[in-house]
Short mmCIF file of C-alpha atoms and ligand atoms in Angstrom, two decimals:
data_model
loop_
_atom_site.label_atom_id
_atom_site.label_comp_id
_atom_site.label_asym_id
_atom_site.label_seq_id
_atom_site.Cartn_x
_atom_site.Cartn_y
_atom_site.Cartn_z
CA UNK W 1084 -29.64 28.89 -10.07
CA UNK W 1085 -27.43 27.33 -7.36
CA UNK W 1086 -23.98 26.46 -8.63
CA UNK W 1087 -22.35 23.26 -7.33
CA UNK W 1088 -18.83 21.96 -7.89
CA UNK W 1089 -18.01 18.25 -7.57
CA UNK W 1090 -14.62 16.57 -7.29
CA UNK W 1091 -14.89 12.94 -8.38
CA UNK W 1092 -17.82 13.72 -10.68
CA UNK W 1093 -17.05 10.76 -12.97
CA UNK W 1094 -17.29 8.21 -10.14
CA UNK W 1095 -20.29 6.26 -8.88
CA UNK W 1096 -21.36 8.87 -6.32
CA UNK W 1097 -20.46 11.80 -8.58
CA UNK W 1098 -22.78 10.58 -11.31
CA UNK W 1099 -25.76 10.01 -8.96
CA UNK W 1100 -25.17 13.34 -7.24
CA UNK W 1101 -25.00 15.13 -10.61
CA UNK W 1102 -28.36 13.61 -11.60
CA UNK W 1103 -29.89 14.70 -8.28
CA UNK W 1104 -28.55 18.27 -8.44
CA UNK W 1105 -29.58 18.74 -12.08
CA UNK W 1106 -33.08 17.51 -11.18
CA UNK W 1107 -33.12 20.09 -8.37
CA UNK W 1108 -32.36 22.85 -10.88
CA UNK W 1109 -28.65 23.32 -10.09
CA UNK W 1110 -25.85 24.27 -12.46
CA UNK W 1111 -23.25 21.54 -11.94
CA UNK W 1112 -19.50 21.81 -12.51
CA UNK W 1113 -17.12 18.90 -12.12
CA UNK W 1114 -13.37 18.45 -11.94
CA UNK W 1115 -11.97 15.75 -14.23
CA UNK W 1116 -8.43 14.40 -14.36
CA UNK W 1117 -6.55 14.58 -17.61
CA UNK W 1118 -5.78 10.99 -18.56
CA UNK W 1119 -5.25 9.29 -21.91
CA UNK W 1120 -8.53 7.42 -21.48
CA UNK W 1121 -11.73 9.46 -21.65
CA UNK W 1122 -13.79 7.03 -19.61
CA UNK W 1123 -16.76 9.04 -18.38
CA UNK W 1124 -19.26 6.28 -18.97
CA UNK W 1125 -21.21 6.96 -15.77
CA UNK W 1126 -21.95 10.48 -17.02
CA UNK W 1127 -22.43 9.54 -20.68
CA UNK W 1128 -26.23 9.88 -20.63
CA UNK W 1129 -25.96 13.44 -19.23
CA UNK W 1130 -22.95 14.33 -21.35
CA UNK W 1131 -24.83 13.33 -24.52
CA UNK W 1132 -27.82 15.56 -23.68
CA UNK W 1133 -27.30 18.84 -25.61
CA UNK W 1134 -29.72 20.67 -23.31
CA UNK W 1135 -27.46 19.87 -20.33
CA UNK W 1136 -23.84 19.60 -21.39
CA UNK W 1137 -22.23 23.06 -21.50
CA UNK W 1138 -25.56 24.57 -20.45
CA UNK W 1139 -26.12 23.29 -16.92
CA UNK W 1140 -23.37 20.68 -16.72
CA UNK W 1141 -19.71 21.68 -17.17
CA UNK W 1142 -16.50 19.68 -16.84
CA UNK W 1143 -13.11 21.25 -16.05
CA UNK W 1144 -9.64 19.75 -16.13
CA UNK W 1145 -8.40 20.04 -12.55
CA UNK W 1146 -6.92 17.71 -9.98
CA UNK W 1147 -6.21 17.51 -6.28
CA UNK W 1148 -2.44 17.48 -6.83
CA UNK W 1149 -2.59 20.72 -8.86
CA UNK W 1150 -3.83 23.41 -6.46
CA UNK W 1151 -3.05 26.30 -8.85
CA UNK W 1152 -5.48 25.00 -11.46
CA UNK W 1153 -8.03 24.01 -8.84
CA UNK W 1154 -7.90 27.51 -7.35
CA UNK W 1155 -8.29 29.11 -10.79
CA UNK W 1156 -11.30 26.93 -11.68
CA UNK W 1157 -12.99 27.43 -8.30
CA UNK W 1158 -12.46 31.19 -8.44
CA UNK W 1159 -14.00 31.32 -11.91
CA UNK W 1160 -16.93 28.99 -11.19
CA UNK W 1161 -17.65 30.58 -7.76
CA UNK W 1162 -19.81 27.66 -6.55
CA UNK W 1163 -22.28 27.92 -3.68
CA UNK W 1164 -21.72 24.27 -2.75
CA UNK W 1165 -18.66 22.03 -3.14
CA UNK W 1166 -18.95 18.24 -2.88
CA UNK W 1167 -15.57 16.60 -2.39
CA UNK W 1168 -15.86 12.96 -3.50
CA UNK W 1169 -12.50 12.38 -5.22
CA UNK W 1170 -9.63 10.32 -3.87
CA UNK W 1171 -8.01 6.88 -3.97
CA UNK W 1172 -10.94 4.92 -2.54
CA UNK W 1173 -9.81 1.27 -2.62
CA UNK W 1174 -8.88 0.02 0.85
CA UNK W 1175 -6.96 -3.09 -0.29
CA UNK W 1176 -4.96 -1.05 -2.81
CA UNK W 1177 -4.04 1.50 -0.13
CA UNK W 1178 -1.69 -1.10 1.37
CA UNK W 1179 0.17 -1.20 -1.99
CA UNK W 1180 0.16 2.57 -2.66
CA UNK W 1181 -0.01 4.26 0.76
CA UNK W 1182 1.78 7.43 -0.33
CA UNK W 1183 -0.48 8.04 -3.33
CA UNK W 1184 -3.49 7.32 -1.12
CA UNK W 1185 -2.40 9.90 1.47
CA UNK W 1186 -1.36 12.41 -1.20
CA UNK W 1187 -4.82 12.45 -2.79
CA UNK W 1188 -7.14 11.52 0.04
CA UNK W 1189 -5.47 13.36 2.94
CA UNK W 1190 -3.39 16.17 1.42
CA UNK W 1191 -5.83 16.69 -1.48
CA UNK W 1192 -8.58 17.48 1.02
CA UNK W 1193 -6.36 19.87 2.96
CA UNK W 1194 -5.37 21.69 -0.26
CA UNK W 1195 -9.01 22.08 -1.19
CA UNK W 1196 -9.87 23.46 2.27
CA UNK W 1197 -7.04 25.98 1.95
CA UNK W 1198 -8.36 27.15 -1.44
CA UNK W 1199 -11.93 27.46 -0.17
CA UNK W 1200 -10.82 29.45 2.88
CA UNK W 1201 -9.30 32.09 0.56
CA UNK W 1202 -12.31 32.48 -1.75
CA UNK W 1203 -14.18 35.80 -1.37
CA UNK W 1204 -17.36 33.89 -0.51
CA UNK W 1205 -16.36 30.43 0.77
CA UNK W 1206 -18.91 27.86 -0.45
CA UNK W 1207 -20.55 25.20 1.68
CA UNK W 1208 -18.33 22.13 1.67
CA UNK W 1209 -19.23 18.43 1.84
CA UNK W 1210 -16.44 15.92 2.51
CA UNK W 1211 -17.19 12.28 1.69
CA UNK W 1212 -15.38 10.47 4.47
CA UNK W 1213 -15.64 6.83 5.44
CA UNK W 1214 -16.55 4.31 8.12
CA UNK W 1215 -12.94 3.12 7.67
CA UNK W 1216 -11.89 5.94 10.04
CA UNK W 1217 -13.28 3.77 12.88
CA UNK W 1218 -11.15 0.70 12.06
CA UNK W 1219 -11.73 -1.66 14.97
CA UNK W 1220 -14.17 0.43 17.00
CA UNK W 1221 -15.01 -0.10 20.66
CA UNK W 1222 -18.64 0.84 19.94
CA UNK W 1223 -21.09 -1.09 17.79
CA UNK W 1224 -22.92 0.54 16.05
CA UNK W 1225 -20.78 3.63 15.59
CA UNK W 1226 -22.01 7.21 15.99
CA UNK W 1227 -20.46 10.56 15.06
CA UNK W 1228 -18.64 10.58 18.43
CA UNK W 1229 -17.08 7.10 18.21
CA UNK W 1230 -13.28 7.51 18.53
CA UNK W 1231 -11.29 7.36 15.31
CA UNK W 1232 -9.01 4.27 15.13
CA UNK W 1233 -8.14 3.37 11.50
CA UNK W 1234 -6.38 0.09 10.64
CA UNK W 1235 -5.25 0.72 7.06
CA UNK W 1236 -3.55 3.52 5.06
CA UNK W 1237 -6.85 4.53 3.46
CA UNK W 1238 -8.52 4.85 6.88
CA UNK W 1239 -5.57 6.91 8.16
CA UNK W 1240 -5.80 9.28 5.19
CA UNK W 1241 -9.56 9.67 5.67
CA UNK W 1242 -9.07 10.19 9.42
CA UNK W 1243 -6.63 13.04 8.76
CA UNK W 1244 -9.00 14.65 6.23
CA UNK W 1245 -12.02 14.24 8.53
CA UNK W 1246 -10.24 15.91 11.42
CA UNK W 1247 -9.01 18.73 9.14
CA UNK W 1248 -12.60 19.41 8.05
CA UNK W 1249 -13.51 19.75 11.74
CA UNK W 1250 -10.57 22.12 12.27
CA UNK W 1251 -11.56 24.33 9.32
CA UNK W 1252 -15.15 24.37 10.52
CA UNK W 1253 -14.23 25.35 14.05
CA UNK W 1254 -11.10 27.49 13.57
CA UNK W 1255 -11.92 29.18 10.25
CA UNK W 1256 -15.72 29.17 10.38
CA UNK W 1257 -16.15 27.25 7.10
CA UNK W 1258 -19.53 25.62 6.48
CA UNK W 1259 -17.81 22.24 6.28
CA UNK W 1260 -19.60 18.89 6.68
CA UNK W 1261 -18.21 15.37 7.10
CA UNK W 1262 -20.49 12.68 5.72
CA UNK W 1263 -19.23 9.46 7.34
CA UNK W 1264 -20.30 7.06 4.62
CA UNK W 1265 -20.61 3.32 5.11
CA UNK W 1266 -20.29 1.05 2.06
CA UNK W 1267 -22.63 2.12 -0.71
CA UNK W 1268 -23.02 0.29 -3.96
CA UNK W 1269 -24.93 0.29 -7.24
CA UNK W 1270 -24.61 -0.99 -10.81
CA UNK W 1271 -22.15 1.92 -11.28
CA UNK W 1272 -19.77 0.66 -8.57
CA UNK W 1273 -16.11 0.20 -9.58
CA UNK W 1274 -15.42 -3.34 -10.76
CA UNK W 1275 -12.82 -4.12 -8.10
CA UNK W 1276 -15.18 -3.62 -5.14
CA UNK W 1277 -16.58 -6.85 -3.81
CA UNK W 1278 -20.32 -6.40 -4.51
CA UNK W 1279 -19.82 -5.44 -8.14
CA UNK W 1280 -17.17 -8.13 -8.61
CA UNK W 1281 -19.59 -10.79 -7.33
CA UNK W 1282 -22.64 -9.57 -9.29
CA UNK W 1283 -20.59 -9.31 -12.46
CA UNK W 1284 -19.15 -12.80 -11.98
CA UNK W 1285 -22.60 -14.30 -11.32
CA UNK W 1286 -23.87 -12.85 -14.61
CA UNK W 1287 -20.75 -13.95 -16.53
CA UNK W 1288 -21.01 -17.49 -15.08
CA UNK W 1289 -24.69 -17.66 -16.00
CA UNK W 1290 -23.83 -16.57 -19.54
CA UNK W 1291 -21.05 -19.17 -19.74
CA UNK W 1292 -18.21 -16.60 -19.97
CA UNK W 1293 -16.58 -17.38 -16.61
CA UNK W 1294 -16.18 -20.53 -14.54
CA UNK W 1295 -14.48 -19.45 -11.28
CA UNK W 1296 -14.69 -16.51 -8.91
CA UNK W 1297 -11.57 -15.84 -6.80
CA UNK W 1298 -12.30 -13.93 -3.58
CA UNK W 1299 -10.60 -12.93 -0.35
CA UNK W 1300 -12.32 -13.15 3.03
CA UNK W 1301 -15.95 -14.14 2.45
CA UNK W 1302 -16.78 -13.94 6.17
CA UNK W 1303 -16.00 -10.16 6.20
CA UNK W 1304 -19.07 -8.13 7.11
CA UNK W 1305 -20.09 -4.63 6.08
CA UNK W 1306 -23.02 -2.20 6.30
CA UNK W 1307 -24.06 -1.98 2.63
CA UNK W 1308 -26.55 0.53 1.19
CA UNK W 1309 -27.46 2.02 -2.21
CA UNK W 1310 -25.32 4.93 -3.49
CA UNK W 1311 -28.41 6.79 -4.72
CA UNK W 1312 -29.65 7.04 -1.12
CA UNK W 1313 -26.28 8.29 0.13
CA UNK W 1314 -25.93 11.18 -2.35
CA UNK W 1315 -29.33 12.42 -1.16
CA UNK W 1316 -27.83 12.58 2.32
CA UNK W 1317 -24.90 14.64 0.99
CA UNK W 1318 -27.26 17.16 -0.55
CA UNK W 1319 -29.51 17.37 2.52
CA UNK W 1320 -26.51 17.97 4.79
CA UNK W 1321 -25.51 21.13 2.86
CA UNK W 1322 -29.08 22.42 2.89
CA UNK W 1323 -29.27 22.33 6.68
CA UNK W 1324 -28.70 25.64 8.53
CA UNK W 1325 -25.56 24.54 10.39
CA UNK W 1326 -22.57 22.40 9.41
CA UNK W 1327 -21.93 19.15 11.28
CA UNK W 1328 -20.80 15.53 10.93
CA UNK W 1329 -23.31 12.84 9.93
CA UNK W 1330 -23.21 9.07 9.69
CA UNK W 1331 -24.92 7.67 6.58
CA UNK W 1332 -25.51 3.95 7.02
CA UNK W 1333 -28.26 1.30 6.97
CA UNK W 1334 -27.47 -0.03 10.47
CA UNK W 1335 -27.41 -3.62 9.17
CA UNK W 1336 -24.44 -5.93 8.79
CA UNK W 1337 -24.16 -8.49 6.00
CA UNK W 1338 -21.29 -10.76 5.04
CA UNK W 1339 -19.60 -11.17 1.66
CA UNK W 1340 -21.21 -14.61 1.73
CA UNK W 1341 -24.66 -12.95 1.96
CA UNK W 1342 -23.77 -10.98 -1.20
CA UNK W 1343 -22.79 -14.25 -2.91
CA UNK W 1344 -26.01 -15.98 -1.87
CA UNK W 1345 -28.25 -13.16 -3.08
CA UNK W 1346 -26.43 -12.53 -6.36
CA UNK W 1347 -26.13 -16.17 -7.40
CA UNK W 1348 -29.67 -17.04 -6.26
CA UNK W 1349 -31.02 -14.19 -8.42
CA UNK W 1350 -29.71 -16.16 -11.43
CA UNK W 1351 -30.56 -19.63 -10.06
CA UNK W 1352 -26.93 -20.52 -9.40
CA UNK W 1353 -25.21 -22.19 -6.43
CA UNK W 1354 -22.20 -20.03 -5.52
CA UNK W 1355 -20.38 -22.91 -3.73
CA UNK W 1356 -19.55 -24.44 -7.12
CA UNK W 1357 -17.64 -21.39 -8.37
CA UNK W 1358 -16.01 -19.50 -5.51
CA UNK W 1359 -12.38 -20.14 -4.59
CA UNK W 1360 -10.16 -18.37 -2.05
CA UNK W 1361 -7.27 -16.35 -3.43
CA UNK W 1362 -4.78 -15.58 -0.61
CA UNK W 1363 -3.61 -12.47 -2.54
CA UNK W 1364 -7.06 -10.97 -1.99
CA UNK W 1365 -6.87 -11.32 1.80
CA UNK W 1366 -6.03 -8.00 3.44
CA UNK W 1367 -3.23 -7.57 6.01
CA UNK W 1368 -5.79 -6.08 8.43
CA UNK W 1369 -9.58 -6.09 8.33
CA UNK W 1370 -11.75 -3.60 10.20
CA UNK W 1371 -14.29 -5.13 12.57
CA UNK W 1372 -18.01 -4.59 13.04
CA UNK W 1373 -18.31 -1.46 10.90
CA UNK W 1374 -22.01 -0.72 11.22
CA UNK W 1375 -23.41 2.77 11.54
CA UNK W 1376 -26.11 4.44 13.61
CA UNK W 1377 -27.65 7.08 11.31
CA UNK W 1378 -30.10 8.46 13.90
CA UNK W 1379 -28.62 11.94 13.73
CA UNK W 1380 -29.03 12.15 9.93
CA UNK W 1381 -32.57 10.81 10.32
CA UNK W 1382 -33.68 13.23 13.02
CA UNK W 1383 -31.77 16.32 11.79
CA UNK W 1384 -31.95 15.93 8.02
CA UNK W 1385 -34.90 13.59 7.57
CA UNK W 1386 -32.60 11.10 5.80
CA UNK W 1387 -33.46 7.41 5.57
CA UNK W 1388 -32.00 4.76 3.26
CA UNK W 1389 -34.72 3.50 0.91
CA UNK W 1390 -33.19 0.39 -0.64
CA UNK W 1391 -32.88 -2.96 1.14
CA UNK W 1392 -29.74 -5.10 0.90
CA UNK W 1393 -31.57 -7.79 -1.09
CA UNK W 1394 -33.03 -5.27 -3.55
CA UNK W 1395 -29.59 -3.68 -3.98
CA UNK W 1396 -27.84 -6.95 -4.84
CA UNK W 1397 -30.68 -8.08 -7.11
CA UNK W 1398 -30.62 -4.72 -8.97
CA UNK W 1399 -26.85 -4.99 -9.45
CA UNK W 1400 -27.00 -8.61 -10.64
CA UNK W 1401 -29.85 -7.94 -13.05
CA UNK W 1402 -27.98 -4.92 -14.45
CA UNK W 1403 -24.89 -7.07 -15.12
CA UNK W 1404 -26.93 -9.76 -16.79
CA UNK W 1405 -28.70 -7.16 -18.94
CA UNK W 1406 -25.35 -5.74 -20.14
CA UNK W 1407 -24.27 -9.22 -21.24
CA UNK W 1408 -27.60 -9.83 -22.95
CA UNK W 1409 -27.36 -6.48 -24.80
CA UNK W 1410 -23.76 -7.22 -25.84
CA UNK W 1411 -24.67 -10.61 -27.28
CA UNK W 1412 -27.53 -9.07 -29.30
CA UNK W 1413 -25.35 -6.31 -30.79
N1 LIG P 2668 -12.53 -5.66 -3.15
C1 LIG P 2668 -12.61 -6.94 -2.72
N2 LIG P 2668 -12.29 -7.96 -3.58
N3 LIG P 2668 -13.00 -7.17 -1.45
C2 LIG P 2668 -13.10 -8.47 -1.04
C3 LIG P 2668 -12.80 -9.54 -1.88
C4 LIG P 2668 -12.37 -9.27 -3.22
O1 LIG P 2668 -12.09 -10.17 -4.01
N4 LIG P 2668 -13.02 -10.69 -1.20
C5 LIG P 2668 -13.42 -10.35 0.03
N5 LIG P 2668 -13.47 -9.00 0.13
C6 LIG P 2668 -13.85 -8.26 1.34
C7 LIG P 2668 -12.84 -7.19 1.75
O2 LIG P 2668 -11.72 -7.77 2.41
C8 LIG P 2668 -13.70 -6.32 2.65
O3 LIG P 2668 -13.77 -6.88 3.94
C9 LIG P 2668 -15.09 -6.42 2.01
O4 LIG P 2668 -15.04 -7.52 1.10
C10 LIG P 2668 -15.52 -5.16 1.25
O5 LIG P 2668 -14.46 -4.79 0.39
P1 LIG P 2668 -14.66 -3.61 -0.70
O6 LIG P 2668 -15.86 -3.86 -1.53
O7 LIG P 2668 -13.35 -3.48 -1.42
O8 LIG P 2668 -14.99 -2.33 0.19
P2 LIG P 2668 -14.30 -1.74 1.51
O9 LIG P 2668 -15.23 -2.01 2.65
O10 LIG P 2668 -12.91 -2.19 1.67
O11 LIG P 2668 -14.26 -0.18 1.20
C11 LIG P 2668 -15.37 0.51 0.62
O12 LIG P 2668 -16.22 1.03 1.62
C12 LIG P 2668 -15.66 2.07 2.42
C13 LIG P 2668 -16.73 2.53 3.41
O13 LIG P 2668 -16.77 1.66 4.49
C14 LIG P 2668 -14.81 1.61 -0.27
O14 LIG P 2668 -15.86 2.19 -1.01
C15 LIG P 2668 -14.17 2.71 0.56
O15 LIG P 2668 -13.76 3.76 -0.32
C16 LIG P 2668 -15.20 3.21 1.54
O16 LIG P 2668 -14.69 4.26 2.32
#
């Protein structure tokens, strides 16, 4: 049985990746942070399955700012594959907490690479990096060779980590892969990311629980796909014979306004009546034209995104509405 280790296992991507790896017959280990809240809701359905939890799914207390523990756990688990998904992932917040962002996202990745380099049999390593490394790129769409030019602390931290992965691949011979991930969403997305915030608000407005939706820049455009598709790309990239960098993207740009239109229309609502601009939600700098060319992942790994933008937003909105309906019944 192949053993995998995941940092960020309790997040959106971690939960979908865990489902995929378990379905592929893996034994899955995940690092969890010790906090006073035990919110592992995205894993709850796997956690509650007695045939999986502590049989093929294991959680370990370990964190990126505690390399001694991380080293101990990784030595004991001896994984064949490591998926590094953890980090401070909110771009807007990275302007408020740049040092924490760099500590976890940049230095945390370097610490992990150092630990892996020392293991008797270094595992294959996947690093979830971001389109934010390109910032305001000269090329549209971007490819794996587009120059790195981040415009926010999060993008800078990811740029450092991405380049370090390349250094460890080339200088130390690690099987280390950068997945350059464009925005990917799902009903499990964190509530402070714009797609989930909008879909949640549409459902709450429909149910009469909310009357206004404050937003930042609604003209901002992103390349949005479904998280389930992107974790498949992560897995495929570690199964390939050689390590490399891959863009995972849909190649299509949509605006925040497109998200609003699709989410509100799914519930027969007119978004214009509810949305208001909150200047606090405008970012000091916005990246431009972040849209990816995933040809290399398609031709080398056979990866293709399967979910359209409209289907994604409809699935998210319906999921939010269902949660409210279930809550009102109980
Ligand atoms: N979060 C948020 N909240 N974003 C808003 C809002 C709001 O109220 N109003 C407008 N936006 C705009 C943001 O300014 C940005 O242009 C866009 O919506 C998307 O914001 P997010 O959903 O927060 O995602 P992101 O693009 O900044 O970052 C996500 O994608 C990256 C990959 O490109 C994160 O998942 C990153 O971790 C990831 O690397």
